[in-house]
């Protein structure tokens, strides 16, 4: 936390959407586990409809700046609202379903201070299980040609994950997952904020690609870690896979061109058509109920018509 006039080392940005309890736990862990740095925090409530008592955040965490939206503006756009007000030397996009451990934030700031070439930093993500197993959080960029062959069933897609290896130490990545993305102020000023054409998903890949193109290093440091519970918004999203793929089409069109995006769209249309046809056959012979078949058809139709990314939010 910062004093009234001091510029903080770190600005922390969390976007809350119907996950107030998780947000409270995330902020509590930040306060309990962060040492040796000055920080400020922003919580952007993105039009929550199921959370009650958001004033709890202001009373329990007076050091947090609360930004409230009347509707869900999307993950990237909500982050951008706080990015534009952040004054820290570093800015952290942090999911609400995270728990800090062992002063990861303080150590991350010190690491970036010592490595001025690094524009963005990611850390190891741990599952909340007995062994604290590792989640994927650093990756190579998507390879459209291989992805297309995978959609057509012509090859098994490659795993783009950069798995942490303590013996190898720090690794430069193509992109770092947006559940923990700490960026240098100079990098943010040069690259810009998230592209709000991505309503949810893949805004992190797009931002990292822009940063890499601008010459910045993106580094994955597995020696630092946090717990990532995952799927905070999953109960309120009806068609997560389709929303993800719609965002992926936006990414492909932006960075690889309309032809590549169109080829991926047509390949997915073919897969969905075959799956819907088989589902219809099972419904006709009594192996699948209408309660399963008709909603599937409606959801697939929304994808085929490329409904906006926010469709499918419950």
mmCIF file with all atom_site columns, C-alpha atoms in Angstrom, residues 242 275-276 278-280 282 288 290-301:
data_model
loop_
_atom_site.group_PDB
_atom_site.id
_atom_site.type_symbol
_atom_site.label_atom_id
_atom_site.label_alt_id
_atom_site.label_comp_id
_atom_site.label_asym_id
_atom_site.label_entity_id
_atom_site.label_seq_id
_atom_site.pdbx_PDB_ins_code
_atom_site.Cartn_x
_atom_site.Cartn_y
_atom_site.Cartn_z
_atom_site.occupancy
_atom_site.B_iso_or_equiv
_atom_site.pdbx_formal_charge
_atom_site.auth_seq_id
_atom_site.auth_comp_id
_atom_site.auth_asym_id
_atom_site.auth_atom_id
_atom_site.pdbx_PDB_model_num
ATOM 1  C CA . UNK A 1 242 ? -17.569 -20.978 -28.665 1.00 0.00 ? 242 UNK A CA 1
ATOM 2  C CA . UNK A 1 275 ? -21.552 -33.098 -34.728 1.00 0.00 ? 275 UNK A CA 1
ATOM 3  C CA . UNK A 1 276 ? -25.064 -31.620 -34.986 1.00 0.00 ? 276 UNK A CA 1
ATOM 4  C CA . UNK A 1 278 ? -24.885 -37.047 -35.522 1.00 0.00 ? 278 UNK A CA 1
ATOM 5  C CA . UNK A 1 279 ? -26.700 -35.587 -32.528 1.00 0.00 ? 279 UNK A CA 1
ATOM 6  C CA . UNK A 1 280 ? -29.838 -35.310 -34.648 1.00 0.00 ? 280 UNK A CA 1
ATOM 7  C CA . UNK A 1 282 ? -29.323 -39.973 -31.988 1.00 0.00 ? 282 UNK A CA 1
ATOM 8  C CA . UNK A 1 288 ? -30.564 -38.364 -27.059 1.00 0.00 ? 288 UNK A CA 1
ATOM 9  C CA . UNK A 1 290 ? -34.587 -32.956 -27.194 1.00 0.00 ? 290 UNK A CA 1
ATOM 10 C CA . UNK A 1 291 ? -33.441 -31.116 -24.070 1.00 0.00 ? 291 UNK A CA 1
ATOM 11 C CA . UNK A 1 292 ? -29.876 -31.877 -25.160 1.00 0.00 ? 292 UNK A CA 1
ATOM 12 C CA . UNK A 1 293 ? -30.252 -31.710 -28.948 1.00 0.00 ? 293 UNK A CA 1
ATOM 13 C CA . UNK A 1 294 ? -32.152 -28.416 -29.428 1.00 0.00 ? 294 UNK A CA 1
ATOM 14 C CA . UNK A 1 295 ? -30.048 -26.207 -27.093 1.00 0.00 ? 295 UNK A CA 1
ATOM 15 C CA . UNK A 1 296 ? -26.940 -27.574 -28.798 1.00 0.00 ? 296 UNK A CA 1
ATOM 16 C CA . UNK A 1 297 ? -28.343 -26.584 -32.166 1.00 0.00 ? 297 UNK A CA 1
ATOM 17 C CA . UNK A 1 298 ? -29.205 -23.084 -30.935 1.00 0.00 ? 298 UNK A CA 1
ATOM 18 C CA . UNK A 1 299 ? -25.734 -22.552 -29.501 1.00 0.00 ? 299 UNK A CA 1
ATOM 19 C CA . UNK A 1 300 ? -24.083 -23.790 -32.651 1.00 0.00 ? 300 UNK A CA 1
ATOM 20 C CA . UNK A 1 301 ? -26.296 -21.512 -34.746 1.00 0.00 ? 301 UNK A CA 1
#
